[in-house]
Amino acid sequence: DRIKRLLTERATHAAGLTAIGDDRPALSIPRLLALDALAVEYIEPYGEWFYLGSDDLTLGWTHGNKVRSGGGATVQAVIKEAHHSVAFGHIHRVEMAHRTVYGRHGPRDIVAYSPGCLCDPTRTPGAAHRQDWQLGAALHHYDLDAGREAVELLTIREGWTVYGGRQIVGRDYGAAVAAATGWGQIA
C-alpha cells in the first residue's frame, strides 16, 4: 500500500513504467520481489481477502483494517463479526479468540487470530514510540475432508520459540550475508 500511495501521490511519472517486454508495472510488488519466479500468488489490491475451504468450513486471510488498543482487543472485535475463521495482520500483535457459530449444519467453532509480526519492532516505523508488537508466526492446520481446523500460535522472543516440543533458536546471519553480497560497501 505504501508503494501504491508513493506512486499515486508523489511519483506519478514512475507509476506506469514497465520493463521492455513486460506489461507489469516495474514498481509493483510482484515485479520488485520476483514473485512469479518464487511461485508466489500475490493477492491484490491491498486489503483483499483470500479464502480457503467450503461453505461449512472457511478460513479467510486478509491484511486487516481494525485496530483496538490493548492485548486481545482487536481479535475480540474481529471474532464478534466473523461467520468463519479469520487470520489477519495489521496490528503486529499475537492475539487469538474462539467463538461458536450456528449454521445449517449445527454449531461449529471458529477462530480469529493475528500471528504477530516477523519484523524488528525497534527498526520498523510505527505510530508510537513504544510499539505494543510481538514477534510470532502461526500454523493453521486444516482438514477439509474431516471438517476441522486447529491453530498453533508460535511466539518468538529473542529469536527463540518452541514447536512440537522442540526449541528453535534463530541466528542473525546479517553480517555473513552483507559480506557475501558486498551490501553496505562503497564501490
GROMACS .gro file of C-alpha atoms in nm:
model
  187
    1ASP     CA    1   0.000   0.000   0.000
    2ARG     CA    2   0.288   0.236   0.075
    3ILE     CA    3   0.438   0.183  -0.270
    4LYS     CA    4   0.098   0.243  -0.432
    5ARG     CA    5   0.050   0.562  -0.229
    6LEU     CA    6   0.400   0.682  -0.318
    7LEU     CA    7   0.332   0.630  -0.688
    8THR     CA    8  -0.008   0.798  -0.686
    9GLU     CA    9   0.082   1.089  -0.455
   10ARG     CA   10   0.447   1.173  -0.518
   11ALA     CA   11   0.590   0.979  -0.812
   12THR     CA   12   0.311   0.974  -1.068
   13HIS     CA   13   0.567   0.986  -1.351
   14ALA     CA   14   0.701   0.645  -1.241
   15ALA     CA   15   0.365   0.474  -1.190
   16GLY     CA   16   0.330   0.341  -1.543
   17LEU     CA   17   0.689   0.236  -1.607
   18THR     CA   18   0.734  -0.119  -1.736
   19ALA     CA   19   1.036  -0.325  -1.832
   20ILE     CA   20   1.085  -0.398  -2.202
   21GLY     CA   21   0.865  -0.691  -2.300
   22ASP     CA   22   0.677  -0.691  -1.969
   23ASP     CA   23   0.329  -0.550  -1.917
   24ARG     CA   24   0.351  -0.541  -1.537
   25PRO     CA   25   0.445  -0.214  -1.367
   26ALA     CA   26   0.815  -0.217  -1.281
   27LEU     CA   27   0.744  -0.083  -0.931
   28SER     CA   28   0.473  -0.333  -0.843
   29ILE     CA   29   0.519  -0.572  -0.552
   30PRO     CA   30   0.508  -0.887  -0.772
   31ARG     CA   31   0.774  -0.741  -1.004
   32LEU     CA   32   1.001  -0.597  -0.733
   33LEU     CA   33   1.001  -0.922  -0.535
   34ALA     CA   34   1.009  -1.155  -0.841
   35LEU     CA   35   0.709  -1.340  -0.703
   36ASP     CA   36   0.649  -1.527  -1.031
   37ALA     CA   37   0.995  -1.682  -1.006
   38LEU     CA   38   0.917  -1.785  -0.650
   39ALA     CA   39   0.576  -1.930  -0.748
   40VAL     CA   40   0.404  -1.695  -0.502
   41GLU     CA   41   0.049  -1.588  -0.578
   42TYR     CA   42   0.011  -1.222  -0.488
   43ILE     CA   43  -0.340  -1.118  -0.381
   44GLU     CA   44  -0.430  -0.762  -0.468
   45PRO     CA   45  -0.548  -0.497  -0.426
   46TYR     CA   46  -0.428  -0.420  -0.076
   47GLY     CA   47  -0.675  -0.549   0.182
   48GLU     CA   48  -0.832  -0.810  -0.049
   49TRP     CA   49  -0.941  -1.138   0.112
   50PHE     CA   50  -0.815  -1.486   0.025
   51TYR     CA   51  -1.039  -1.781   0.113
   52LEU     CA   52  -0.978  -2.150   0.164
   53GLY     CA   53  -1.245  -2.405   0.238
   54SER     CA   54  -1.607  -2.485   0.174
   55ASP     CA   55  -1.945  -2.348   0.280
   56ASP     CA   56  -1.923  -2.529   0.613
   57LEU     CA   57  -1.557  -2.469   0.690
   58THR     CA   58  -1.400  -2.150   0.559
   59LEU     CA   59  -1.086  -1.964   0.650
   60GLY     CA   60  -1.036  -1.609   0.527
   61TRP     CA   61  -0.700  -1.433   0.524
   62THR     CA   62  -0.662  -1.058   0.498
   63HIS     CA   63  -0.416  -0.789   0.595
   64GLY     CA   64  -0.679  -0.644   0.826
   65ASN     CA   65  -0.805  -0.294   0.893
   66LYS     CA   66  -0.921  -0.299   1.255
   67VAL     CA   67  -0.703  -0.177   1.540
   68ARG     CA   68  -0.805  -0.169   1.904
   69SER     CA   69  -0.573  -0.075   2.188
   70GLY     CA   70  -0.477  -0.338   2.441
   71GLY     CA   71  -0.384  -0.702   2.404
   72GLY     CA   72  -0.669  -0.914   2.272
   73ALA     CA   73  -0.899  -0.621   2.195
   74THR     CA   74  -0.860  -0.629   1.815
   75VAL     CA   75  -0.920  -1.001   1.781
   76GLN     CA   76  -1.229  -0.967   2.002
   77ALA     CA   77  -1.368  -0.704   1.763
   78VAL     CA   78  -1.293  -0.927   1.462
   79ILE     CA   79  -1.441  -1.251   1.604
   80LYS     CA   80  -1.758  -1.069   1.712
   81GLU     CA   81  -1.842  -1.001   1.344
   82ALA     CA   82  -1.697  -1.321   1.192
   83HIS     CA   83  -1.901  -1.604   1.042
   84HIS     CA   84  -1.595  -1.813   0.955
   85SER     CA   85  -1.239  -1.837   1.079
   86VAL     CA   86  -1.022  -1.532   1.010
   87ALA     CA   87  -0.645  -1.480   1.001
   88PHE     CA   88  -0.526  -1.121   0.981
   89GLY     CA   89  -0.225  -0.899   1.033
   90HIS     CA   90  -0.202  -0.521   1.051
   91ILE     CA   91  -0.174  -0.497   1.430
   92HIS     CA   92   0.164  -0.675   1.470
   93ARG     CA   93   0.040  -0.841   1.791
   94VAL     CA   94  -0.012  -1.206   1.880
   95GLU     CA   95  -0.383  -1.247   1.956
   96MET     CA   96  -0.639  -1.527   1.923
   97ALA     CA   97  -1.006  -1.579   2.013
   98HIS     CA   98  -1.262  -1.856   1.954
   99ARG     CA   99  -1.640  -1.846   1.913
  100THR     CA  100  -1.918  -2.093   1.837
  101VAL     CA  101  -2.143  -2.004   1.543
  102TYR     CA  102  -2.461  -2.180   1.438
  103GLY     CA  103  -2.538  -2.263   1.078
  104ARG     CA  104  -2.743  -2.505   0.872
  105HIS     CA  105  -2.530  -2.799   0.990
  106GLY     CA  106  -2.542  -2.703   1.357
  107PRO     CA  107  -2.277  -2.546   1.579
  108ARG     CA  108  -1.916  -2.508   1.478
  109ASP     CA  109  -1.619  -2.338   1.632
  110ILE     CA  110  -1.441  -2.059   1.451
  111VAL     CA  111  -1.119  -1.881   1.537
  112ALA     CA  112  -0.981  -1.535   1.466
  113TYR     CA  113  -0.614  -1.467   1.511
  114SER     CA  114  -0.324  -1.238   1.438
  115PRO     CA  115   0.009  -1.421   1.437
  116GLY     CA  116   0.212  -1.113   1.524
  117CYS     CA  117   0.495  -0.990   1.306
  118LEU     CA  118   0.836  -1.100   1.185
  119CYS     CA  119   0.989  -0.753   1.172
  120ASP     CA  120   1.222  -0.590   1.419
  121PRO     CA  121   0.995  -0.361   1.624
  122THR     CA  122   1.293  -0.142   1.713
  123ARG     CA  123   1.373  -0.074   1.345
  124THR     CA  124   1.028  -0.074   1.182
  125PRO     CA  125   0.840   0.257   1.174
  126GLY     CA  126   0.512   0.262   1.361
  127ALA     CA  127   0.262   0.505   1.506
  128ALA     CA  128   0.400   0.506   1.860
  129HIS     CA  129   0.744   0.543   2.016
  130ARG     CA  130   0.699   0.220   2.214
  131GLN     CA  131   0.518  -0.031   1.997
  132ASP     CA  132   0.292  -0.296   2.150
  133TRP     CA  133   0.411  -0.552   1.894
  134GLN     CA  134   0.505  -0.915   1.939
  135LEU     CA  135   0.702  -1.144   1.712
  136GLY     CA  136   0.520  -1.459   1.612
  137ALA     CA  137   0.402  -1.698   1.346
  138ALA     CA  138   0.100  -1.926   1.306
  139LEU     CA  139   0.039  -2.276   1.181
  140HIS     CA  140  -0.317  -2.329   1.067
  141HIS     CA  141  -0.392  -2.699   1.037
  142TYR     CA  142  -0.685  -2.751   0.805
  143ASP     CA  143  -0.862  -3.079   0.722
  144LEU     CA  144  -1.141  -3.012   0.473
  145ASP     CA  145  -1.243  -3.377   0.448
  146ALA     CA  146  -1.298  -3.407   0.822
  147GLY     CA  147  -1.432  -3.052   0.857
  148ARG     CA  148  -1.192  -2.943   1.127
  149GLU     CA  149  -0.914  -2.698   1.191
  150ALA     CA  150  -0.664  -2.610   1.462
  151VAL     CA  151  -0.433  -2.314   1.506
  152GLU     CA  152  -0.095  -2.302   1.676
  153LEU     CA  153   0.048  -1.961   1.754
  154LEU     CA  154   0.424  -1.954   1.793
  155THR     CA  155   0.552  -1.663   1.996
  156ILE     CA  156   0.909  -1.564   1.924
  157ARG     CA  157   1.119  -1.398   2.192
  158GLU     CA  158   1.480  -1.300   2.135
  159GLY     CA  159   1.494  -1.539   1.837
  160TRP     CA  160   1.358  -1.834   2.036
  161THR     CA  161   1.037  -2.035   2.007
  162VAL     CA  162   0.909  -2.386   2.074
  163TYR     CA  163   0.742  -2.603   1.812
  164GLY     CA  164   0.647  -2.967   1.858
  165GLY     CA  165   0.818  -2.970   2.196
  166ARG     CA  166   1.149  -2.867   2.040
  167GLN     CA  167   1.329  -2.539   2.093
  168ILE     CA  168   1.407  -2.343   1.778
  169VAL     CA  169   1.671  -2.072   1.802
  170GLY     CA  170   1.723  -1.819   1.525
  171ARG     CA  171   2.060  -1.681   1.438
  172ASP     CA  172   2.148  -1.345   1.286
  173TYR     CA  173   2.316  -1.406   0.952
  174GLY     CA  174   2.316  -1.036   0.862
  175ALA     CA  175   2.695  -0.989   0.875
  176ALA     CA  176   2.761  -1.303   0.668
  177VAL     CA  177   2.503  -1.200   0.405
  178ALA     CA  178   2.646  -0.847   0.390
  179ALA     CA  179   2.999  -0.984   0.342
  180ALA     CA  180   2.890  -1.235   0.077
  181THR     CA  181   2.690  -0.979  -0.122
  182GLY     CA  182   2.901  -0.670  -0.064
  183TRP     CA  183   2.599  -0.497   0.091
  184GLY     CA  184   2.691  -0.167   0.253
  185GLN     CA  185   3.036  -0.146   0.093
  186ILE     CA  186   3.123   0.165  -0.102
  187ALA     CA  187   3.219   0.086  -0.460
   0.00000   0.00000   0.00000
